[in-house]
Amino acid sequence: MSTRPLEVLILRELSAGELADDPAAAWSAAGEGRRAIARRLAGLLVALDARARVAGDPDYPSGLADLRATAPRVVFLRGGNVPEPREMVAIVGSRAASPYGLRQAGRLAGDLARIGLTVVSGLARGIDQAAHRGALDAGGRTVAVLPSGLDEVTPRHHQGLADVIAGQGTLLTEVVSGPPRYRGDFVKRNRLIAALAGSTVVVEAAARSGALSTAAAATRLGRPVLAVPGDLERETSRGCHALIRSGARLCTGAADVLEALGAWGRAHGESSPVASGSGSPEARLLEALGSEARTLETLAEASGLSIAETLSGLLALQWAGAAIARPGQRWARGGSPGAG
């Protein structure tokens, strides 16, 4: 954690970095008016139990550093720490989502959360909201990246959802305070979503959807992009189909995401994308599963679960496409060979 006082960090952010790096010099150079504003905003953040993290701090979100020149110098967080990108999946899409899109986003988020992955999205209505709620309802973690300050949750009617996320996951923003000032602030925020996650899934998106900017940012970072197919006649499916035509992976369930994350992780010298230390039965079973089918009893022993817990977890993984049932009550990992 940075040793610089919160008031000074806020002061420098409000001053667009024009003040000196030295805290004492920066505080002295600012007028009393700006110092008073910095004190007030710091008080608001403290009241929210929020904190600031500066690039280079040990718990500054590591994925953001990959943005290089556009990485935020300071981010403000409320809730827990942010996991590594290999343990996070972004789920984004249209605000004007169809019932089909909402179901797909919620189901996918829940499946991913149950196997220990954290879901990242932007707290907007539609697909974002469904993704956050799907992860929360599954007892998992989710990260909401705001286009506003923590003191002005946007949209306002999602304040209750934001409070729940802060208790079970994390709210994150690069904005010191206040609502978004320009429409471009939403698109600017999307690069953070893409950088935090090891892969991005677009569930529904029109041909000019803002979610496509998140996919583009992920592509620039070399992170896998997936898209959920939809109704050919639905406007909010056209962006997803365009992504698939241009090389995005097809996403029909959690197994496709695990395969994409696994391939990306192996390219970076990492192993399983499932969060280490996750206590969920599904996550423990996924670690025990391999390409060779194993018996129910063997999986129960390897995962430290009872037979009943093992069977329940395997059925959940099968529904998510992450496990395949073989004859003789034997199970193997779903997806392509070598996934994960």
Tab-separated table of C-alpha atoms in Angstrom:
chain	number	residue	atom	x	y	z
A	1	MET	CA	0.000	0.000	0.000
A	2	SER	CA	1.233	3.515	-0.800
A	3	THR	CA	2.425	5.582	2.137
A	4	ARG	CA	1.145	8.779	0.537
A	5	PRO	CA	-1.851	10.247	2.365
A	6	LEU	CA	-5.200	9.753	0.659
A	7	GLU	CA	-5.773	13.517	0.575
A	8	VAL	CA	-2.571	14.039	-1.433
A	9	LEU	CA	-3.413	11.289	-3.909
A	10	ILE	CA	-6.821	12.853	-4.496
A	11	LEU	CA	-5.285	16.315	-4.778
A	12	ARG	CA	-2.863	15.152	-7.475
A	13	GLU	CA	-5.629	13.372	-9.392
A	14	LEU	CA	-7.806	16.494	-9.300
A	15	SER	CA	-4.834	18.490	-10.536
A	16	ALA	CA	-4.232	16.164	-13.489
A	17	GLY	CA	-0.797	15.270	-12.151
A	18	GLU	CA	0.523	18.836	-12.373
A	19	LEU	CA	1.699	18.804	-8.745
A	20	ALA	CA	5.008	17.412	-7.552
A	21	ASP	CA	5.352	13.729	-6.638
A	22	ASP	CA	6.664	14.637	-3.215
A	23	PRO	CA	3.594	14.672	-0.895
A	24	ALA	CA	4.744	17.628	1.223
A	25	ALA	CA	5.623	19.726	-1.817
A	26	ALA	CA	2.340	18.888	-3.581
A	27	TRP	CA	0.268	19.745	-0.517
A	28	SER	CA	2.112	23.002	-0.010
A	29	ALA	CA	1.824	24.061	-3.652
A	30	ALA	CA	-1.955	23.565	-3.801
A	31	GLY	CA	-4.245	26.362	-2.720
A	32	GLU	CA	-6.403	26.040	0.367
A	33	GLY	CA	-9.504	25.653	-1.811
A	34	ARG	CA	-8.180	22.545	-3.498
A	35	ARG	CA	-6.880	21.190	-0.208
A	36	ALA	CA	-10.360	21.575	1.289
A	37	ILE	CA	-11.901	19.663	-1.640
A	38	ALA	CA	-9.313	16.893	-1.256
A	39	ARG	CA	-10.058	16.614	2.469
A	40	ARG	CA	-13.809	16.402	1.799
A	41	LEU	CA	-13.464	13.722	-0.872
A	42	ALA	CA	-11.052	11.717	1.266
A	43	GLY	CA	-13.637	11.835	4.040
A	44	LEU	CA	-16.303	10.486	1.685
A	45	LEU	CA	-14.071	7.585	0.637
A	46	VAL	CA	-13.155	6.760	4.215
A	47	ALA	CA	-16.859	6.760	5.127
A	48	LEU	CA	-17.431	4.222	2.328
A	49	ASP	CA	-14.564	2.094	3.672
A	50	ALA	CA	-12.821	2.656	0.350
A	51	ARG	CA	-9.111	2.859	-0.365
A	52	ALA	CA	-6.734	4.059	-3.063
A	53	ARG	CA	-4.079	1.976	-4.772
A	54	VAL	CA	-1.236	3.502	-6.749
A	55	ALA	CA	0.478	1.775	-9.684
A	56	GLY	CA	3.408	-0.078	-8.202
A	57	ASP	CA	1.693	-0.866	-4.905
A	58	PRO	CA	1.736	-4.617	-4.076
A	59	ASP	CA	-2.055	-4.880	-4.276
A	60	TYR	CA	-2.606	-2.577	-7.259
A	61	PRO	CA	-4.621	-4.809	-9.662
A	62	SER	CA	-1.947	-6.538	-11.702
A	63	GLY	CA	-3.952	-6.767	-14.909
A	64	LEU	CA	-4.173	-2.986	-15.183
A	65	ALA	CA	-0.403	-2.704	-15.555
A	66	ASP	CA	-0.745	-4.382	-18.966
A	67	LEU	CA	-2.446	-1.220	-20.210
A	68	ARG	CA	0.969	0.458	-20.017
A	69	ALA	CA	0.576	4.097	-21.120
A	70	THR	CA	-3.168	4.137	-20.438
A	71	ALA	CA	-3.017	2.358	-17.077
A	72	PRO	CA	-4.579	4.482	-14.311
A	73	ARG	CA	-2.010	5.900	-11.913
A	74	VAL	CA	-4.465	5.511	-9.042
A	75	VAL	CA	-7.563	3.346	-8.635
A	76	PHE	CA	-10.137	3.516	-5.875
A	77	LEU	CA	-11.610	0.323	-4.472
A	78	ARG	CA	-14.379	-0.672	-2.122
A	79	GLY	CA	-14.531	-4.299	-0.988
A	80	GLY	CA	-11.940	-7.048	-1.276
A	81	ASN	CA	-8.735	-7.195	-3.268
A	82	VAL	CA	-8.852	-7.932	-7.000
A	83	PRO	CA	-7.666	-11.399	-8.120
A	84	GLU	CA	-5.145	-12.072	-10.880
A	85	PRO	CA	-6.445	-11.906	-14.487
A	86	ARG	CA	-6.185	-15.692	-14.879
A	87	GLU	CA	-8.870	-16.009	-12.184
A	88	MET	CA	-11.268	-13.462	-13.719
A	89	VAL	CA	-13.690	-13.445	-16.641
A	90	ALA	CA	-15.388	-10.344	-18.038
A	91	ILE	CA	-19.022	-10.761	-19.101
A	92	VAL	CA	-20.398	-7.759	-20.975
A	93	GLY	CA	-23.162	-6.923	-23.388
A	94	SER	CA	-26.178	-4.868	-24.290
A	95	ARG	CA	-28.100	-2.714	-21.840
A	96	ALA	CA	-31.243	-3.406	-23.868
A	97	ALA	CA	-30.832	-7.145	-23.395
A	98	SER	CA	-33.386	-9.747	-24.411
A	99	PRO	CA	-34.702	-12.367	-21.951
A	100	TYR	CA	-32.471	-14.874	-23.766
A	101	GLY	CA	-29.380	-12.715	-23.223
A	102	LEU	CA	-30.175	-12.152	-19.565
A	103	ARG	CA	-30.585	-15.908	-19.017
A	104	GLN	CA	-27.324	-16.705	-20.775
A	105	ALA	CA	-25.368	-14.060	-18.870
A	106	GLY	CA	-26.758	-15.115	-15.496
A	107	ARG	CA	-26.233	-18.817	-16.138
A	108	LEU	CA	-22.683	-18.371	-17.430
A	109	ALA	CA	-21.716	-16.099	-14.538
A	110	GLY	CA	-23.151	-18.531	-12.013
A	111	ASP	CA	-21.360	-21.502	-13.559
A	112	LEU	CA	-18.039	-19.660	-13.606
A	113	ALA	CA	-18.486	-18.429	-10.038
A	114	ARG	CA	-19.212	-21.941	-8.772
A	115	ILE	CA	-15.890	-23.191	-10.132
A	116	GLY	CA	-13.980	-20.427	-8.391
A	117	LEU	CA	-13.664	-17.712	-11.048
A	118	THR	CA	-14.491	-14.048	-10.442
A	119	VAL	CA	-16.882	-12.311	-12.844
A	120	VAL	CA	-16.064	-8.755	-13.972
A	121	SER	CA	-18.569	-6.360	-15.526
A	122	GLY	CA	-19.634	-2.740	-15.581
A	123	LEU	CA	-22.752	-2.549	-13.331
A	124	ALA	CA	-24.921	-1.312	-16.210
A	125	ARG	CA	-28.452	-2.548	-16.677
A	126	GLY	CA	-29.031	-5.532	-18.936
A	127	ILE	CA	-26.204	-8.045	-19.414
A	128	ASP	CA	-23.889	-6.461	-16.832
A	129	GLN	CA	-26.520	-6.600	-14.122
A	130	ALA	CA	-27.412	-10.207	-14.973
A	131	ALA	CA	-23.749	-11.222	-14.840
A	132	HIS	CA	-23.173	-9.626	-11.437
A	133	ARG	CA	-26.340	-11.158	-9.997
A	134	GLY	CA	-25.573	-14.576	-11.476
A	135	ALA	CA	-22.203	-14.645	-9.729
A	136	LEU	CA	-23.629	-13.373	-6.447
A	137	ASP	CA	-26.546	-15.819	-6.464
A	138	ALA	CA	-24.049	-18.656	-6.947
A	139	GLY	CA	-22.180	-17.511	-3.836
A	140	GLY	CA	-19.223	-16.285	-5.889
A	141	ARG	CA	-17.248	-13.086	-6.264
A	142	THR	CA	-17.783	-10.307	-8.772
A	143	VAL	CA	-15.993	-7.052	-9.606
A	144	ALA	CA	-17.901	-4.010	-10.868
A	145	VAL	CA	-15.878	-1.378	-12.719
A	146	LEU	CA	-17.594	1.995	-12.507
A	147	PRO	CA	-17.505	4.923	-14.963
A	148	SER	CA	-18.061	7.174	-11.948
A	149	GLY	CA	-16.687	7.762	-8.485
A	150	LEU	CA	-17.530	5.400	-5.645
A	151	ASP	CA	-19.635	8.195	-4.140
A	152	GLU	CA	-21.868	8.445	-7.242
A	153	VAL	CA	-22.711	4.900	-8.325
A	154	THR	CA	-23.867	4.875	-11.951
A	155	PRO	CA	-26.643	4.038	-12.684
A	156	ARG	CA	-28.099	5.306	-9.431
A	157	HIS	CA	-30.774	2.626	-9.235
A	158	HIS	CA	-27.978	0.041	-8.936
A	159	GLN	CA	-26.745	1.470	-5.620
A	160	GLY	CA	-28.225	-1.497	-3.752
A	161	LEU	CA	-26.520	-3.961	-6.085
A	162	ALA	CA	-23.262	-2.050	-5.682
A	163	ASP	CA	-23.491	-2.350	-1.906
A	164	VAL	CA	-23.967	-6.119	-2.170
A	165	ILE	CA	-21.015	-6.390	-4.557
A	166	ALA	CA	-18.817	-4.414	-2.165
A	167	GLY	CA	-19.639	-6.962	0.526
A	168	GLN	CA	-19.051	-10.033	-1.645
A	169	GLY	CA	-16.576	-8.728	-4.204
A	170	THR	CA	-15.131	-5.370	-5.256
A	171	LEU	CA	-16.133	-2.006	-6.697
A	172	LEU	CA	-13.332	-0.365	-8.684
A	173	THR	CA	-12.936	2.963	-10.456
A	174	GLU	CA	-10.259	5.345	-11.676
A	175	VAL	CA	-12.593	8.315	-11.068
A	176	VAL	CA	-11.984	10.242	-7.852
A	177	SER	CA	-15.554	11.429	-7.353
A	178	GLY	CA	-18.823	12.280	-9.036
A	179	PRO	CA	-20.877	10.908	-11.956
A	180	PRO	CA	-19.556	10.388	-15.497
A	181	ARG	CA	-19.059	13.741	-17.187
A	182	TYR	CA	-19.055	12.609	-20.820
A	183	ARG	CA	-20.462	9.666	-22.781
A	184	GLY	CA	-16.892	8.733	-23.607
A	185	ASP	CA	-16.256	7.989	-19.934
A	186	PHE	CA	-18.190	4.725	-20.326
A	187	VAL	CA	-16.016	3.593	-23.236
A	188	LYS	CA	-12.873	4.704	-21.404
A	189	ARG	CA	-13.918	2.530	-18.448
A	190	ASN	CA	-14.210	-0.543	-20.691
A	191	ARG	CA	-10.445	-0.887	-21.120
A	192	LEU	CA	-10.200	-1.525	-17.364
A	193	ILE	CA	-12.742	-4.361	-17.565
A	194	ALA	CA	-10.763	-5.994	-20.373
A	195	ALA	CA	-7.432	-5.595	-18.570
A	196	LEU	CA	-8.659	-7.032	-15.278
A	197	ALA	CA	-9.931	-10.261	-16.861
A	198	GLY	CA	-8.076	-13.131	-18.466
A	199	SER	CA	-10.842	-13.399	-21.065
A	200	THR	CA	-13.874	-11.411	-22.183
A	201	VAL	CA	-17.254	-12.857	-23.125
A	202	VAL	CA	-19.759	-10.744	-25.061
A	203	VAL	CA	-23.237	-12.146	-24.496
A	204	GLU	CA	-25.368	-9.762	-26.549
A	205	ALA	CA	-24.253	-6.734	-28.517
A	206	ALA	CA	-25.682	-4.675	-31.341
A	207	ALA	CA	-23.458	-3.792	-34.266
A	208	ARG	CA	-22.419	-0.526	-32.544
A	209	SER	CA	-22.575	-1.678	-28.922
A	210	GLY	CA	-20.196	-0.279	-26.328
A	211	ALA	CA	-19.467	-3.869	-25.299
A	212	LEU	CA	-17.537	-4.252	-28.539
A	213	SER	CA	-15.023	-1.685	-27.261
A	214	THR	CA	-14.331	-4.013	-24.325
A	215	ALA	CA	-13.750	-6.862	-26.776
A	216	ALA	CA	-11.445	-4.656	-28.845
A	217	ALA	CA	-9.454	-3.686	-25.746
A	218	ALA	CA	-9.098	-7.356	-24.789
A	219	THR	CA	-7.874	-8.182	-28.295
A	220	ARG	CA	-5.246	-5.426	-28.104
A	221	LEU	CA	-4.048	-6.921	-24.832
A	222	GLY	CA	-3.788	-10.383	-26.364
A	223	ARG	CA	-6.579	-11.747	-24.163
A	224	PRO	CA	-9.084	-14.252	-25.617
A	225	VAL	CA	-12.485	-12.937	-26.657
A	226	LEU	CA	-15.582	-15.119	-26.799
A	227	ALA	CA	-19.101	-14.387	-28.039
A	228	VAL	CA	-22.443	-16.051	-27.365
A	229	PRO	CA	-24.451	-16.685	-30.552
A	230	GLY	CA	-28.028	-15.503	-30.728
A	231	ASP	CA	-31.096	-15.142	-32.894
A	232	LEU	CA	-30.142	-14.159	-36.435
A	233	GLU	CA	-32.986	-11.641	-36.578
A	234	ARG	CA	-32.196	-9.982	-33.232
A	235	GLU	CA	-30.364	-6.650	-33.433
A	236	THR	CA	-28.464	-7.349	-30.220
A	237	SER	CA	-26.992	-10.524	-31.729
A	238	ARG	CA	-25.321	-8.832	-34.678
A	239	GLY	CA	-22.293	-7.619	-32.761
A	240	CYS	CA	-21.671	-11.105	-31.349
A	241	HIS	CA	-21.946	-12.721	-34.769
A	242	ALA	CA	-19.535	-10.142	-36.196
A	243	LEU	CA	-17.051	-10.990	-33.446
A	244	ILE	CA	-17.298	-14.705	-34.238
A	245	ARG	CA	-16.777	-14.032	-37.952
A	246	SER	CA	-13.690	-11.970	-37.109
A	247	GLY	CA	-12.094	-14.709	-35.014
A	248	ALA	CA	-13.673	-14.608	-31.546
A	249	ARG	CA	-14.243	-17.986	-29.922
A	250	LEU	CA	-17.757	-19.385	-29.814
A	251	CYS	CA	-19.131	-19.464	-26.264
A	252	THR	CA	-21.852	-21.971	-25.468
A	253	GLY	CA	-21.003	-22.394	-21.786
A	254	ALA	CA	-18.383	-22.311	-19.047
A	255	ALA	CA	-16.310	-25.075	-20.665
A	256	ASP	CA	-15.535	-22.795	-23.630
A	257	VAL	CA	-14.354	-20.067	-21.261
A	258	LEU	CA	-12.172	-22.507	-19.315
A	259	GLU	CA	-10.618	-23.727	-22.554
A	260	ALA	CA	-9.840	-20.170	-23.654
A	261	LEU	CA	-8.420	-19.233	-20.252
A	262	GLY	CA	-6.388	-22.419	-20.135
A	263	ALA	CA	-4.835	-21.775	-23.550
A	264	TRP	CA	-4.027	-18.184	-22.605
A	265	GLY	CA	-2.585	-19.295	-19.271
A	266	ARG	CA	-0.376	-21.951	-20.838
A	267	ALA	CA	0.970	-19.361	-23.263
A	268	HIS	CA	2.011	-17.339	-20.202
A	269	GLY	CA	3.469	-20.295	-18.302
A	270	GLU	CA	0.465	-20.752	-16.001
A	271	SER	CA	-1.594	-23.843	-15.260
A	272	SER	CA	-5.269	-24.188	-14.350
A	273	PRO	CA	-7.360	-21.009	-14.635
A	274	VAL	CA	-9.446	-22.000	-11.619
A	275	ALA	CA	-8.720	-19.778	-8.647
A	276	SER	CA	-6.246	-21.379	-6.265
A	277	GLY	CA	-7.690	-21.939	-2.822
A	278	SER	CA	-11.319	-21.741	-3.966
A	279	GLY	CA	-13.390	-23.758	-1.518
A	280	SER	CA	-16.352	-24.552	-3.769
A	281	PRO	CA	-17.003	-28.249	-4.468
A	282	GLU	CA	-17.135	-27.515	-8.202
A	283	ALA	CA	-13.706	-25.865	-8.176
A	284	ARG	CA	-12.167	-28.732	-6.241
A	285	LEU	CA	-13.697	-31.269	-8.590
A	286	LEU	CA	-12.553	-29.382	-11.665
A	287	GLU	CA	-8.989	-29.572	-10.369
A	288	ALA	CA	-9.400	-33.333	-9.915
A	289	LEU	CA	-10.873	-33.931	-13.369
A	290	GLY	CA	-8.672	-34.682	-16.356
A	291	SER	CA	-8.909	-35.886	-19.934
A	292	GLU	CA	-8.928	-39.489	-18.701
A	293	ALA	CA	-12.232	-40.508	-17.113
A	294	ARG	CA	-12.107	-41.181	-13.359
A	295	THR	CA	-14.598	-42.964	-11.136
A	296	LEU	CA	-16.941	-41.168	-8.782
A	297	GLU	CA	-15.144	-42.631	-5.773
A	298	THR	CA	-11.703	-41.582	-7.060
A	299	LEU	CA	-12.897	-38.015	-7.669
A	300	ALA	CA	-14.490	-37.875	-4.215
A	301	GLU	CA	-11.217	-38.927	-2.606
A	302	ALA	CA	-9.115	-36.538	-4.707
A	303	SER	CA	-11.351	-33.559	-3.951
A	304	GLY	CA	-11.994	-34.383	-0.298
A	305	LEU	CA	-15.768	-34.463	-0.804
A	306	SER	CA	-18.450	-36.936	0.125
A	307	ILE	CA	-19.997	-39.096	-2.597
A	308	ALA	CA	-23.186	-37.016	-2.455
A	309	GLU	CA	-21.252	-33.728	-2.711
A	310	THR	CA	-19.151	-35.140	-5.548
A	311	LEU	CA	-22.178	-36.246	-7.556
A	312	SER	CA	-23.946	-32.919	-7.008
A	313	GLY	CA	-20.839	-30.989	-8.051
A	314	LEU	CA	-20.295	-33.147	-11.130
A	315	LEU	CA	-23.872	-32.612	-12.248
A	316	ALA	CA	-23.380	-28.834	-11.919
A	317	LEU	CA	-20.157	-29.055	-13.929
A	318	GLN	CA	-21.884	-31.199	-16.545
A	319	TRP	CA	-24.626	-28.579	-16.885
A	320	ALA	CA	-21.918	-25.960	-17.397
A	321	GLY	CA	-20.218	-28.124	-20.021
A	322	ALA	CA	-17.106	-28.445	-17.856
A	323	ALA	CA	-17.497	-32.183	-17.140
A	324	ILE	CA	-18.521	-35.142	-19.294
A	325	ALA	CA	-20.209	-38.274	-17.951
A	326	ARG	CA	-18.729	-41.557	-19.205
A	327	PRO	CA	-20.149	-45.088	-18.868
A	328	GLY	CA	-19.725	-46.762	-15.486
A	329	GLN	CA	-20.139	-43.582	-13.397
A	330	ARG	CA	-16.840	-42.188	-14.672
A	331	TRP	CA	-16.230	-38.536	-15.427
A	332	ALA	CA	-13.782	-36.493	-17.481
A	333	ARG	CA	-13.181	-32.797	-17.965
A	334	GLY	CA	-15.293	-31.166	-20.658
A	335	GLY	CA	-14.057	-29.042	-23.558
A	336	SER	CA	-11.338	-29.853	-26.008
A	337	PRO	CA	-8.495	-32.143	-25.008
A	338	GLY	CA	-5.911	-30.301	-22.962
A	339	ALA	CA	-8.257	-27.516	-21.907
A	340	GLY	CA	-7.637	-25.939	-18.566
